[in-house]
Structures are given as structure tokens and as C-alpha cells.
Short mmCIF file of C-alpha atoms in Angstrom, two decimals:
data_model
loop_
_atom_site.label_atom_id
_atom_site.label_comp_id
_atom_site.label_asym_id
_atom_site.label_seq_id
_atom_site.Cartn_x
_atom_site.Cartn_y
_atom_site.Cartn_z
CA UNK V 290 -51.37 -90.78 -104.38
CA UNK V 291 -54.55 -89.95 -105.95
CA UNK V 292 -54.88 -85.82 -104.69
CA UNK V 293 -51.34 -85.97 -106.14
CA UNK V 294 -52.59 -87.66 -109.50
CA UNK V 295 -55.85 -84.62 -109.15
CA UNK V 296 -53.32 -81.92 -108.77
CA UNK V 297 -50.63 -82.29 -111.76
CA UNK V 298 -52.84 -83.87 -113.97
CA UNK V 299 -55.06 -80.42 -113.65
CA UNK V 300 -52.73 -78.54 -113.73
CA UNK V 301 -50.91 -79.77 -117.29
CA UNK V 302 -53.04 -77.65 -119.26
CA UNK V 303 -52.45 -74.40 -117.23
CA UNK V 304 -49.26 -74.63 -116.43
CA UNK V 305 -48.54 -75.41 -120.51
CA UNK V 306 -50.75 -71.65 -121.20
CA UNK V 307 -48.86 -69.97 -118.20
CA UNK V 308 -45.51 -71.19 -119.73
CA UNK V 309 -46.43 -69.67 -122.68
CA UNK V 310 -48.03 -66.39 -122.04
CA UNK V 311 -44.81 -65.91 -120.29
CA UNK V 312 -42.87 -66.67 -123.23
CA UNK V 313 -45.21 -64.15 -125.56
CA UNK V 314 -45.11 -61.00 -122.93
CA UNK V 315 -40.93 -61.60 -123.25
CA UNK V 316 -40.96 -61.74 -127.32
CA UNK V 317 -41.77 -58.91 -129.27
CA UNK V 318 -44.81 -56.39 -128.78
CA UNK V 319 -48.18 -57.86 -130.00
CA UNK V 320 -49.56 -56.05 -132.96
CA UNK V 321 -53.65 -55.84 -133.17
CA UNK V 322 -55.04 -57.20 -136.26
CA UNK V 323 -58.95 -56.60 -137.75
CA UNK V 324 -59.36 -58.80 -141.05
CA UNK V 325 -59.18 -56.05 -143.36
CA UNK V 326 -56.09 -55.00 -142.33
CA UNK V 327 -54.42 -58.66 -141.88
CA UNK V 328 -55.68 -59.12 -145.66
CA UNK V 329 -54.14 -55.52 -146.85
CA UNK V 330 -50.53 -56.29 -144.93
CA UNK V 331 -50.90 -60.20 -146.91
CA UNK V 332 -51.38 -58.73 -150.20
CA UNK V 333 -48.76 -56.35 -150.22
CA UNK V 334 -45.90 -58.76 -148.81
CA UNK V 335 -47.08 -62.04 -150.33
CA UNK V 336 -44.37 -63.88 -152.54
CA UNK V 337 -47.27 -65.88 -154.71
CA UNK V 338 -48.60 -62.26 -156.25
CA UNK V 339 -44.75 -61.19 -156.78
CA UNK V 340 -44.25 -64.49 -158.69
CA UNK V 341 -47.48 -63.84 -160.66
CA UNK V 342 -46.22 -60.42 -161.24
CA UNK V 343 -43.35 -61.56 -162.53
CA UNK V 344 -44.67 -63.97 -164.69
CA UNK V 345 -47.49 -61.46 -166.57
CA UNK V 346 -44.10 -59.34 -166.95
CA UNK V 347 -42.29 -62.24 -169.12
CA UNK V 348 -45.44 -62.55 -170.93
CA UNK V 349 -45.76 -59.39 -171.84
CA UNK V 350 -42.07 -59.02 -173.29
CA UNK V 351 -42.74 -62.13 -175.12
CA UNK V 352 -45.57 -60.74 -176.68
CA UNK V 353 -42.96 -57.73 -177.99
CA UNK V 354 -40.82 -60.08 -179.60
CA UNK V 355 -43.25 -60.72 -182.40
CA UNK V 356 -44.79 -57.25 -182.52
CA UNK V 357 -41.32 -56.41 -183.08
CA UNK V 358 -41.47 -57.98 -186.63
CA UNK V 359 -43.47 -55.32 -187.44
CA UNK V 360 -41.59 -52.70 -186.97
CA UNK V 361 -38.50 -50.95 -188.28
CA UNK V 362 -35.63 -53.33 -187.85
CA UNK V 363 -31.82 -51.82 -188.36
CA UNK V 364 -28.95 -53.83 -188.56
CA UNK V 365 -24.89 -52.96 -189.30
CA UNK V 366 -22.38 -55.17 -189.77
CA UNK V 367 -19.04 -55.43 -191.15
CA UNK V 368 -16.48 -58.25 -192.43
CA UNK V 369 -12.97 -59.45 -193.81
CA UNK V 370 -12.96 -62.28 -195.77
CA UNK V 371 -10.30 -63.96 -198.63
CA UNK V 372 -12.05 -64.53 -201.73
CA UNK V 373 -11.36 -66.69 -204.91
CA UNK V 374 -13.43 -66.82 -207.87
CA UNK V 375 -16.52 -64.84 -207.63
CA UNK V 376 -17.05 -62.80 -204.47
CA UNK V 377 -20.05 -64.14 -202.57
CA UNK V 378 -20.97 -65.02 -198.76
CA UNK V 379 -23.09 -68.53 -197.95
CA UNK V 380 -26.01 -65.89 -197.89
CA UNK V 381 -25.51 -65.44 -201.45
CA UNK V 382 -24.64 -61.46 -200.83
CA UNK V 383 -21.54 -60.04 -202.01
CA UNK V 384 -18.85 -59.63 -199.41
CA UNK V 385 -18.65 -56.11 -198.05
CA UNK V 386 -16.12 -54.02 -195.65
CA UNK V 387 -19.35 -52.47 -194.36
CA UNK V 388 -23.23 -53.23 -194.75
CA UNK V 389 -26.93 -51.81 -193.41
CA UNK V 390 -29.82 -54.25 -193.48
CA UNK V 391 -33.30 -52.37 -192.58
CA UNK V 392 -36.44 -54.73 -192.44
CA UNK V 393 -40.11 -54.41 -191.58
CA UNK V 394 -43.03 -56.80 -192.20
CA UNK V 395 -46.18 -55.18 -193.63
CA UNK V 396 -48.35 -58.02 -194.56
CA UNK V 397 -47.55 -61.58 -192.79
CA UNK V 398 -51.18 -62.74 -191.65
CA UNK V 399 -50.07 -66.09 -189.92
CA UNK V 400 -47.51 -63.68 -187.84
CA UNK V 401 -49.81 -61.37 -186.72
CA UNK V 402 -52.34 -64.04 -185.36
CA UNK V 403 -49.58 -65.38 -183.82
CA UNK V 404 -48.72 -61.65 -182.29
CA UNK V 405 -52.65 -61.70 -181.22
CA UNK V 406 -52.65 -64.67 -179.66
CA UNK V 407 -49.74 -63.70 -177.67
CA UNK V 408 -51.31 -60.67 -176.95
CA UNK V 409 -54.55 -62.30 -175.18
CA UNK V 410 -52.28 -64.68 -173.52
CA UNK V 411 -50.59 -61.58 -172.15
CA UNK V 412 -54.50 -60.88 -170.68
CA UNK V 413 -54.81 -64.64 -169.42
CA UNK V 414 -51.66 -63.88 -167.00
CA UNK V 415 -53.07 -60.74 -165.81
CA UNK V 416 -56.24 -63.13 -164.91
CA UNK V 417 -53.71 -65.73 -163.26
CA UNK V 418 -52.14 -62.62 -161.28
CA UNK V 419 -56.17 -61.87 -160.06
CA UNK V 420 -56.64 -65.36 -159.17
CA UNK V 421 -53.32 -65.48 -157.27
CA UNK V 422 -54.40 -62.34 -155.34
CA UNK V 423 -57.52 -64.23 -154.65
CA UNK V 424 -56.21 -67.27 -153.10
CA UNK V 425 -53.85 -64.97 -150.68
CA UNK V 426 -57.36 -63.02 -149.50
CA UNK V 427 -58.95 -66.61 -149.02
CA UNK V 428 -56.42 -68.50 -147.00
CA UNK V 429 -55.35 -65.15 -145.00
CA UNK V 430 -58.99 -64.96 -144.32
CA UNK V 431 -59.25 -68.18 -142.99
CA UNK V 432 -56.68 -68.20 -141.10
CA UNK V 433 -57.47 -65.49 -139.38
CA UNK V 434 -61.27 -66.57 -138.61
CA UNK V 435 -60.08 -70.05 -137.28
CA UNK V 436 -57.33 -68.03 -134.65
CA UNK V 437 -60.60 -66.07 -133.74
CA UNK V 438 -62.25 -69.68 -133.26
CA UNK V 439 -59.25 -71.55 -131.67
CA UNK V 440 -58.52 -68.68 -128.83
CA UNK V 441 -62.30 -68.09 -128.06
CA UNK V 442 -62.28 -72.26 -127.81
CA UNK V 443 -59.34 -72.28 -125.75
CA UNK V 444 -61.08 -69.48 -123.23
CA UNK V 445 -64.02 -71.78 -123.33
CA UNK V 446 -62.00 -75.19 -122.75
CA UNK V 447 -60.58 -73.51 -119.31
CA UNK V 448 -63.94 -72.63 -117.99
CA UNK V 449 -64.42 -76.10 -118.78
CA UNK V 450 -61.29 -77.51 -117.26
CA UNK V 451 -62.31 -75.92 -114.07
CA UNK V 452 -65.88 -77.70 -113.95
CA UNK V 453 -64.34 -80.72 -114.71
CA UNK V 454 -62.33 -80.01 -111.47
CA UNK V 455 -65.20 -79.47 -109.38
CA UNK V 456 -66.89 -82.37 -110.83
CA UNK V 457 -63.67 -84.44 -109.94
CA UNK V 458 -63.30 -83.01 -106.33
CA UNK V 459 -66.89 -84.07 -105.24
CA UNK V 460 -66.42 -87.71 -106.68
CA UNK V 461 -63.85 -87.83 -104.95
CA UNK V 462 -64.88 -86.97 -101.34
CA UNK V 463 -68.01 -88.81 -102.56
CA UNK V 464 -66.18 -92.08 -103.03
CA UNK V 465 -64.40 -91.70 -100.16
CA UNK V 466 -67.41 -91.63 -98.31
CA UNK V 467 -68.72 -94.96 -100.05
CA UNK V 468 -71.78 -92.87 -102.04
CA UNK V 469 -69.58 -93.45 -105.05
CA UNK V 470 -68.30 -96.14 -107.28
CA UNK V 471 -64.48 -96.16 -108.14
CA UNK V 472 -65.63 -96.35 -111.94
CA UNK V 473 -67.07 -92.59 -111.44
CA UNK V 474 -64.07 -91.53 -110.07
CA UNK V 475 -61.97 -92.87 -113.11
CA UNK V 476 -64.56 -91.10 -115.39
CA UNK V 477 -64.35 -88.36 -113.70
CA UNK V 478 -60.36 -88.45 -113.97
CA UNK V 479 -60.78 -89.25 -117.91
CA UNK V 480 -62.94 -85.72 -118.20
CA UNK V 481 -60.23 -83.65 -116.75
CA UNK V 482 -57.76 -85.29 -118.90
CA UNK V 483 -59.42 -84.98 -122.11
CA UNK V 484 -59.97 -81.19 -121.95
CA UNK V 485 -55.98 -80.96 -120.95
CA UNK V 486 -55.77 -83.09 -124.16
CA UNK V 487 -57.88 -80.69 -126.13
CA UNK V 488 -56.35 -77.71 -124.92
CA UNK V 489 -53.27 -78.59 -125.88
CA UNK V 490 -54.30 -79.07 -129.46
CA UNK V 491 -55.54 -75.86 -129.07
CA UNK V 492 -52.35 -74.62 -128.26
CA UNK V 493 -50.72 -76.10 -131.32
CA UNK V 494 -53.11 -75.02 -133.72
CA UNK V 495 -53.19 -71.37 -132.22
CA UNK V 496 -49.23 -71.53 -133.05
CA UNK V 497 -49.30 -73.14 -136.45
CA UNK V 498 -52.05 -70.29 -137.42
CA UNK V 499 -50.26 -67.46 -135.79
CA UNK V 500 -47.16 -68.72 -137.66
CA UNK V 501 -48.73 -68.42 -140.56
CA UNK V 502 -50.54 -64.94 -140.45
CA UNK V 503 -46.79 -63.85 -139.26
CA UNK V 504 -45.19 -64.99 -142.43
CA UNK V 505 -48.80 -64.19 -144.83
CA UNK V 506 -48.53 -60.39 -143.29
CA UNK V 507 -44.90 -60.15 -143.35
CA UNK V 508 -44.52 -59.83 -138.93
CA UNK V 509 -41.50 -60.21 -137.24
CA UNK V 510 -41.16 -63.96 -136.62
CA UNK V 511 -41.63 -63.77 -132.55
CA UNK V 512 -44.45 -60.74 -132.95
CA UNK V 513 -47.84 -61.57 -131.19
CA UNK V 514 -51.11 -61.31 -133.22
CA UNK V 515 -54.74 -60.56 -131.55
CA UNK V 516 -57.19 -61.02 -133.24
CA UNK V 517 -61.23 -59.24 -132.45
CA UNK V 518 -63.93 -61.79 -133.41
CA UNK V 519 -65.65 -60.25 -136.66
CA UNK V 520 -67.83 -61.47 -139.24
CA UNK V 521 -67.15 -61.56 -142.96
CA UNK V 522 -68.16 -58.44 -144.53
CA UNK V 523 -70.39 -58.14 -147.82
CA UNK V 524 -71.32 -61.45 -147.84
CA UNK V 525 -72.89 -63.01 -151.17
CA UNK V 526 -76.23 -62.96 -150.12
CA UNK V 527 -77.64 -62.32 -153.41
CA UNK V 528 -80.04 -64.42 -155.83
CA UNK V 529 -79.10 -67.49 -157.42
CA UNK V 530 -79.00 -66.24 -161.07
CA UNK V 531 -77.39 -62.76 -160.04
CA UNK V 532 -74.35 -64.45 -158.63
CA UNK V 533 -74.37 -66.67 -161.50
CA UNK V 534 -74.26 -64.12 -163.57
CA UNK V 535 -71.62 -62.28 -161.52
CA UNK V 536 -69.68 -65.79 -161.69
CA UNK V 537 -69.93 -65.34 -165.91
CA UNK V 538 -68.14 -62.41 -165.75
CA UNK V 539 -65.45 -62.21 -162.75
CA UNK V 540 -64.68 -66.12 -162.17
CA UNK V 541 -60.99 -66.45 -162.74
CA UNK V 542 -61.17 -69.80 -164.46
CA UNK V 543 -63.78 -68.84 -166.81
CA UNK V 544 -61.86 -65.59 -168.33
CA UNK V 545 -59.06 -67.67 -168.18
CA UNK V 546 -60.84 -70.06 -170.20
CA UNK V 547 -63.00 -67.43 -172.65
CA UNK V 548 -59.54 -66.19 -173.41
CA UNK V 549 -57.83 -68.93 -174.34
CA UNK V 550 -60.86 -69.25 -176.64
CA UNK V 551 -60.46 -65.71 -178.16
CA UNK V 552 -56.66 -66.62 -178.68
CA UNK V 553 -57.00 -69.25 -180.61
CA UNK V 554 -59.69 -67.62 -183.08
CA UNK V 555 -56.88 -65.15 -183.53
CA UNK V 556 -54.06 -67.65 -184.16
CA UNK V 557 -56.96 -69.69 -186.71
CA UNK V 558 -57.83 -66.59 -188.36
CA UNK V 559 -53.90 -65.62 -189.06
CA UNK V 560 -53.09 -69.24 -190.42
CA UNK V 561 -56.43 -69.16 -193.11
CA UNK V 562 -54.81 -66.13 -194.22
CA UNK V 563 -51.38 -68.03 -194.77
CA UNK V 564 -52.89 -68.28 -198.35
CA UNK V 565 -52.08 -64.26 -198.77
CA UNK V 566 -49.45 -62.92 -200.10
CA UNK V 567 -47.06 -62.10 -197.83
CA UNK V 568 -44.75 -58.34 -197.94
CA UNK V 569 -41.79 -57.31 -196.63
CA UNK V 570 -39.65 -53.59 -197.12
CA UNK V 571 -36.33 -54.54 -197.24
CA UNK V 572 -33.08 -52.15 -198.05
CA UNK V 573 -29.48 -53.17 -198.01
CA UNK V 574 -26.24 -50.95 -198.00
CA UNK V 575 -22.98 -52.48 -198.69
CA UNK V 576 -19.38 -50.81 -198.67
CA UNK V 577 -17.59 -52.50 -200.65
CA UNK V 578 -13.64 -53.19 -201.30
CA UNK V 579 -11.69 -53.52 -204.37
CA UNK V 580 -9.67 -56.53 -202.66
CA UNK V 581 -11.97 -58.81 -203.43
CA UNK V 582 -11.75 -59.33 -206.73
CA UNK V 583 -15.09 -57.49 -208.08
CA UNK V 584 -13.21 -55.95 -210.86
CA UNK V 585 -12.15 -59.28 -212.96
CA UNK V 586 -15.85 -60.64 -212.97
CA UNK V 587 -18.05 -57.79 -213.24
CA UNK V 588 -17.86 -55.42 -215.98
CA UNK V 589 -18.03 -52.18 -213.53
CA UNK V 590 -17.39 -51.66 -209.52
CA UNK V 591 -19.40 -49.19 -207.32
CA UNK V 592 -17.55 -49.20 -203.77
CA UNK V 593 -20.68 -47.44 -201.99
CA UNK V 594 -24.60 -49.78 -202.90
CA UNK V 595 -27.96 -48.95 -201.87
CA UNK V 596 -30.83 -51.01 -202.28
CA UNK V 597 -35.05 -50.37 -201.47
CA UNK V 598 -37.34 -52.49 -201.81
CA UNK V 599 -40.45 -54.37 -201.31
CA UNK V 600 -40.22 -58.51 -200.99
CA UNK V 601 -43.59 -60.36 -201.72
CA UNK V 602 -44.05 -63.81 -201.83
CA UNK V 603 -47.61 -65.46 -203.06
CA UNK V 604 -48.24 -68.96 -201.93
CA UNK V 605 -48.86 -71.24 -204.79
CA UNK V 606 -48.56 -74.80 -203.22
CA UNK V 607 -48.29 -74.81 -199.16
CA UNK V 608 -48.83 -78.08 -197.46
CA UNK V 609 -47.68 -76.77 -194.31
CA UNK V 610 -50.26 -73.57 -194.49
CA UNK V 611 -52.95 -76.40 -194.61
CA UNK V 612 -51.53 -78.43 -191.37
CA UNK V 613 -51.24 -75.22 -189.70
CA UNK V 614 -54.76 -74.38 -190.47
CA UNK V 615 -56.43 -78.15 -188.98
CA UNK V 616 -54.34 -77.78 -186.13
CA UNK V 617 -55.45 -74.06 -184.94
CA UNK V 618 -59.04 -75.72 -186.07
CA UNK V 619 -58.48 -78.28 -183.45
CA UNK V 620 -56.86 -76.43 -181.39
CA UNK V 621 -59.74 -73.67 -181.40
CA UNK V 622 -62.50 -76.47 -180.90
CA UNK V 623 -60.76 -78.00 -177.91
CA UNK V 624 -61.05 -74.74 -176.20
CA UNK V 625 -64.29 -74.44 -177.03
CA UNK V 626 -65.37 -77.35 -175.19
CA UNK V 627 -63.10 -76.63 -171.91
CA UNK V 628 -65.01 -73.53 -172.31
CA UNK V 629 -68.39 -74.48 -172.14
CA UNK V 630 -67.53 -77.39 -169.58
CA UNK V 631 -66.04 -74.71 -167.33
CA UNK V 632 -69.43 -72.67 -167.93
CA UNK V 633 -71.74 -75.53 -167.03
CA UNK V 634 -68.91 -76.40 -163.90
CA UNK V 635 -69.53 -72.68 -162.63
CA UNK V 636 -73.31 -72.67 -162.81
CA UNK V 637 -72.82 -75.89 -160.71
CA UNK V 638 -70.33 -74.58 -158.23
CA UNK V 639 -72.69 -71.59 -157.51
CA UNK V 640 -75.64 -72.89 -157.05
CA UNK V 641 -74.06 -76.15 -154.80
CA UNK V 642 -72.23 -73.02 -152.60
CA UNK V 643 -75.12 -71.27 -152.10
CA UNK V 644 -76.89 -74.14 -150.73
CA UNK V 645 -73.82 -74.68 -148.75
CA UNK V 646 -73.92 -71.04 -147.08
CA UNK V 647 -77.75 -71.27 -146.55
CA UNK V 648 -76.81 -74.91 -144.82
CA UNK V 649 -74.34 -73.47 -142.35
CA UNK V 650 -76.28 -70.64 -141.78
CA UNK V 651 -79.37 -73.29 -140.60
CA UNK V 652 -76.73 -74.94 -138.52
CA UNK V 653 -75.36 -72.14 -137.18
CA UNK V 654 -78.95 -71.72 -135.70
CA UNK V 655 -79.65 -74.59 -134.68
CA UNK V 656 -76.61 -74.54 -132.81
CA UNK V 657 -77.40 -71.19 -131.66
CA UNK V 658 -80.80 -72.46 -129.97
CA UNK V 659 -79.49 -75.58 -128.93
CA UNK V 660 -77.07 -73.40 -126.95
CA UNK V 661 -79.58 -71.06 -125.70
CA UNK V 662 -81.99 -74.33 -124.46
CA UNK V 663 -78.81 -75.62 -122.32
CA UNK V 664 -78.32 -72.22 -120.89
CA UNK V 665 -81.63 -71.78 -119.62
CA UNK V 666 -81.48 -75.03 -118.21
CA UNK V 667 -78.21 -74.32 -116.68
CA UNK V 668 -79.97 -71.17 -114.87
CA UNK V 669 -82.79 -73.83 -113.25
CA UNK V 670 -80.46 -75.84 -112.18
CA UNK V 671 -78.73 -72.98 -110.36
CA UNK V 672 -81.46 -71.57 -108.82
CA UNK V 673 -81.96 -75.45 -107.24
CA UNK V 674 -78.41 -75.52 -106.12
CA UNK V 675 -79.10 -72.42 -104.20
CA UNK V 676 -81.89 -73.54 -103.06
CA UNK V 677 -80.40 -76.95 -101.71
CA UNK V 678 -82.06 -79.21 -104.04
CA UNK V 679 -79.83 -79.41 -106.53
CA UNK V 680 -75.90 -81.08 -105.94
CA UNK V 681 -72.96 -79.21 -107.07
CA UNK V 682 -71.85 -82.27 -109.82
CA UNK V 683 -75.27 -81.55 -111.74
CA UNK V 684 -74.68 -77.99 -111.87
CA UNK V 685 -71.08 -78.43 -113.02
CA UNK V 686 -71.96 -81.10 -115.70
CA UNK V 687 -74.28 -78.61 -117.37
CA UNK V 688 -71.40 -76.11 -117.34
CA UNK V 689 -69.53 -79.02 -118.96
CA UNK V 690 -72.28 -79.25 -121.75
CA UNK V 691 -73.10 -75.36 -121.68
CA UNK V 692 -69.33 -75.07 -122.81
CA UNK V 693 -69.70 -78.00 -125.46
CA UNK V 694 -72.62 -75.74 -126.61
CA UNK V 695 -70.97 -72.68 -126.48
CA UNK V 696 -67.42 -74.53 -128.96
CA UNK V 697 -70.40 -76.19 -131.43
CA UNK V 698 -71.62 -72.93 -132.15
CA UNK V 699 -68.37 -71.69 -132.86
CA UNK V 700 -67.51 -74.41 -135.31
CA UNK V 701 -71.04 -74.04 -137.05
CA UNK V 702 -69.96 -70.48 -137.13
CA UNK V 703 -66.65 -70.58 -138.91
CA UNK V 704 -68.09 -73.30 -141.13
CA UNK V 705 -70.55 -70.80 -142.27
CA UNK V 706 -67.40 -68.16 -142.92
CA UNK V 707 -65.97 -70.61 -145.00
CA UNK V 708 -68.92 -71.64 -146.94
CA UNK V 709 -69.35 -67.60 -147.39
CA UNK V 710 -65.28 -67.50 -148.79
CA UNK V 711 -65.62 -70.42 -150.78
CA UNK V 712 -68.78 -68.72 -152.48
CA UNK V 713 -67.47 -65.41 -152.91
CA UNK V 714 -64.19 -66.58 -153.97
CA UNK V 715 -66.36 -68.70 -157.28
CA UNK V 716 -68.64 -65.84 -157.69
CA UNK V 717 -65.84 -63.25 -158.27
CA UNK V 718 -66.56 -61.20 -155.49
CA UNK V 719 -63.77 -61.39 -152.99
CA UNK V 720 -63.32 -57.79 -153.33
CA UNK V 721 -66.11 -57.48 -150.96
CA UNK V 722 -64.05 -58.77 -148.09
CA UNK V 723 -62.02 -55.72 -148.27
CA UNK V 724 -65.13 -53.39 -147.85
#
């Protein structure tokens, strides 16, 4: 019962990768993926940056709607109407068979910081569209550095699974043979079982993160990815006050928030100037018809009337210029503040990251000479076991921790890749990925 229990039990995890490498060489033909070109096939099929796209394109025909104002602005129209008394419309024009309106603001201050404002907001989406683009390089990224991570694990966990069967097999005959307790045995048992366990995780994850580079890069849905182990290019490895200052001027958040800023100085400056006069060319033509009645109240018809003109209006007494006015004031001050509070947030993220890369970098080395230290160890205790002084168990239990060893230094690893995204991403310098 218990070489029955050895054999399916080690061979869960095996048969589970067999099973599916089987499946994969029957789906579609793998496609081989370096980082660069994973993030280059993600930017140009990703939905978020077409949604972004979209958006800075409703922006910007918003922004025409009041620039619109401003120019030339042609209208004809034509009516039939019964009158009684003396011809008018409830606009207070006369009632015409045929009429031209032409319009065209010159000088409306509070509607041209309005235009402005719309204008910069116009910019701001063009900044959400760059921070979109951003977040695709970031998680692609990632994604593809943990696949990298979770396949070279998995490689490692079956070198693994096969010491653990070594270490199993001489327990075993050990045991039998009374030099063993059945409590090493059971340990033994428990070792084998928890790398299965772990390589099926493995497994999993490898399938949610292929999934997702499939649908990020736009892949057929049963196409195979492999991925080369590579290290993130360009890397911020600058000076604390040069990526700050890089932050200042290419962090997404803080243009977003300097140009809300510069909006609402344009929409304060337009409302101050509410107190101008305002101007407006205006001309009119109107066809006229002798049905309705002009002849018995006015002393003279004209069927065909032209009109040209220039419509001012000076404000004398405008409560509602003077809200207008405290609430861009407010308006401007509150942005202001987010403003500096996003500047003083920045300086803090930077610095914090870079302490954060320089920490994963130091335990990426000590996990790096830790590995090293159980290796040469490993090669001692190898030497013995040819020798005859050393048993087979020992040397498979330091493969056992060489391998635990070997899967820290790959986590310390893509923690460090992550700390370098995270970095780059709040510096403004994710173009540097794509070098």
C-alpha cells in the first residue's frame, strides 16, 4: 500500500505538466515574446488607450463648441404664421416669409476664459491618455517578468520534486530496515506532497498570466507564449534630486494637476473681466409678406430688410458677475493646494521608491550569496558521497535547499523589477522600458 501511495502521489505533479504540454503542442503554434515586443503588441491592441483616445476626442469637440461663439455664425429660416393686430413673433421680431441671422462674438471675456479653460482641459486628457498608456506598459511588464519567474520556478520545483523522491525512497528502505522512525517516513511523504502542491499553483498562475499577456497583446486565445528571462532595461538609476526633478516635469498626476491649476486662472481671469463691456456683430435679413397686415400699422412696407450691426452691453449692476468671480477664486485656490500636496506627495514617492529599488537590489544579493554559500556546500557534500562518507538523503536535502535558494533569488529578483517599474512609472520615465 505504501510504494502504491510513493508512486501516484509523485507522480500528481508530472502527470498534471505532461497533461498539459500535451494539450499546448495540440493548440495553436507558440509565438516567442522579448518584453519590448510583448509591450509594443499591448499598446497597440489595448482597449484602455482606445477608451482614452476616445475620450481626449470628446474633449476636444467640446472645447469647439465654445470657440465656435467666436466665429461667424449663419442661420436661415423661414415661417407662416396668422397675425392680428400688430405683426410680431414671442422674439419680438416681425414675422417674415424668409429671414438670415449672422452672429459673431468679439468681446465676451467670461466666454473666452471659459473657451481657455476648456482648452487646457483638452491638454489634461491628452495627460490621462499618457497615463493610460503607462499603466498598460506597467502591468504588461509585470506580467511578463512574473511568467519568466513562475516557469523558471516551476523548472526548479521538478528538480526538486525528484530529490524529494530520492529522499523518500531511502526512508523508506531505511525504515523498513528498522534504522528509521515511521515519523521520518511521514515527513518525508509531506515533502513530496508539498512541492506537488506548489507546482500546481505554479501551474495556475503560469495560466492566469499567460491568459492575460494573450488578451494584453491581442494573441489568439489558445496561442502559446515563451518568454526569455531579461532584465528591465534603462533602469532609473539616477540621483535622488535628478529623478525628482524628472518626476516635476513628466509625472502624470502632477501635469494633470498643474493644469487644472492653469485652467482655472483662465476661467478666474475671464469672470474679473465680466465687468467689460461685452460686443457682439449681429445682422438680420427678413423677407417679408404683405399678408400680415404691415400695411394698416406702419406708415410704409419694404418686403426685402437688411440690418448690420454691432450689440454692446456694459454691466452696470451684476450680482451674478461677482458670485462667478468668488467661486473661480475658490475654485482656483483649491487647485492650488491639490497642487502643491501632489508636489510634496511626488518628492515623497521618489525618494521612498528609490530606497525601495536600492532595498531589493541588497536583497537580491544577499539572496544571491546565500545561494552561492549553499551551492558550495552542496559540492562538499558531493565529493563525500563519492567518497562514501557522505549518505545519499544529505546530499539530496541540500538539493532540496539549493533549489529553495535558487526560487528566493528569483523572488528577490522580480521584487527588484517591480520596485524598478513602480519607480520609473512615478518618475515619468517608462519610456525607457521600450529602449
Amino acid at each position: 500500500m505504501r510504494g502504491i501511495m510513493r508512486v501516484s502521489a509523485a507522480a500528481v505533479a508530472a502527470m498534471f505538466f505532461a497533461i498539459s504540454g500535451s494539450a499546448q503542442e495540440a493548440s495553436a503554434p507558440s509565438i516567442a515574446l522579448t518584453l519590448k515586443r510583448a509591450i509594443e503588441l499591448a499598446l497597440q491592441n489595448s482597449k484602455d488607450i482606445q477608451v482614452a483616445k476616445i475620450q481626449a476626442s470628446i474633449a476636444d469637440k467640446a472645447a469647439l463648441i465654445n470657440k465656435a461663439q467666436f466665429m461667424p455664425n449663419v442661420y436661415a429660416g423661414s415661417g407662416l404664421g396668422y397675425t392680428y393686430g400688430i405683426p410680431e413673433t414671442p422674439g419680438g421680431r416681425a414675422p417674415a416669409i424668409f429671414n438670415v441671422t449672422y452672429t459673431e462674438q468679439v468681446i465676451n471675456e467670461p466666454l473666452r476664459g471659459q473657451g481657455k479653460e476648456q482648452q487646457e482641459q483638452v491638454k489634461a486628457q491628452k495627460v490621462l491618455l499618457e497615463d493610460a498608456r503607462n499603466s498598460v506598459i506597467v502591468r504588461t511588464a509585470s506580467a511578463y517578468l512574473e511568467l519568466v519567474k513562475v516557469r523558471h520556478s516551476a523548472e526548479l520545483l521538478q528538480k526538486e520534486q525528484a530529490s524529494a523522491e530520492k529522499i523518500l525512497g531511502v526512508v523508506q528502505q531505511r525504515a523498513n530496515e528498522g534504522y528509521q522512525l515511521p515519523v521520518e517516513v511521514t515527513r518525508a511523504q509531506l515533502t513530496r506532497a508539498q512541492v506537488a502542491q506548489r507546482l500546481l499553483q505554479l501551474q495556475g498562475r503560469d495560466d492566469e498570466l499567460e491568459m492575460f499577456l494573450r488578451s494584453q497583446c491581442g494573441l489568439a486565445p489558445e496561442q502559446q507564449i515563451e518568454v526569455t528571462a531579461e532584465d528591465l532595461p534603462g533602469a532609473a538609476e539616477q540621483e535622488g534630486a535628478n529623478l525628482i526633478a524628472s518626476a516635476v516635469q513628466n509625472n502624470t498626476e502632477l501635469r494633470l494637476a498643474q493644469s487644472d491649476v492653469q485652467a482655472k486662472e483662465f476661467r478666474l481671469t475671464g469672470e474679473k473681466r465680466g465687468y467689460w463691456p461685452t460686443l457682439e456683430l449681429v445682422s438680420v435679413y427678413s423677407l417679408l409678406g404683405k399678408f400680415n397686415n404691415y400695411a394698416l400699422y406702419f406708415n410704409h412696407f419694404q418686403r426685402n430688410n437688411y440690418n448690420l450691426g454691432i450689440q454692446a452691453q456694459v454691466p452696470i449692476f451684476s450680482p451674478s458677475t461677482r458670485a462667478n468671480v468668488a467661486l473661480a477664486e475658490t475654485n482656483l485656490l483649491a487647485a492650488k493646494a491639490s497642487f502643491t500636496n501632489k508636489q510634496n506627495q511626488v518628492s515623497s514617492d521618489v525618494r521612498r521608491k528609490t530606497r525601495r529599488v536600492r532595498e531589493t537590489d541588497a536583497g537580491k544579493e544577499v539572496a544571491r550569496l546565500e545561494l552561492q554559500l549553499v551551492q558550495q556546500d552542496l559540492a562538499q557534500l558531493q565529493a563525500r558521497f563519492e567518497e562514501g562518507k557522505e549518505s545519499l538523503q544529505v546530499v539530496e536535502k541540500a538539493r532540496l535547499d539549493e533549489n529553495e535558494k535558487w526560487m528566493a533569488l528569483l523572488d528577490a529578483s522580480f521584487q527588484r523589477q517591480q520596485a524598478q517599474l513602480d519607480l520609473l512609472k512615478t518618475a515619468g520615465q517608462l519610456d525607457k522600458v521600450l529602449q
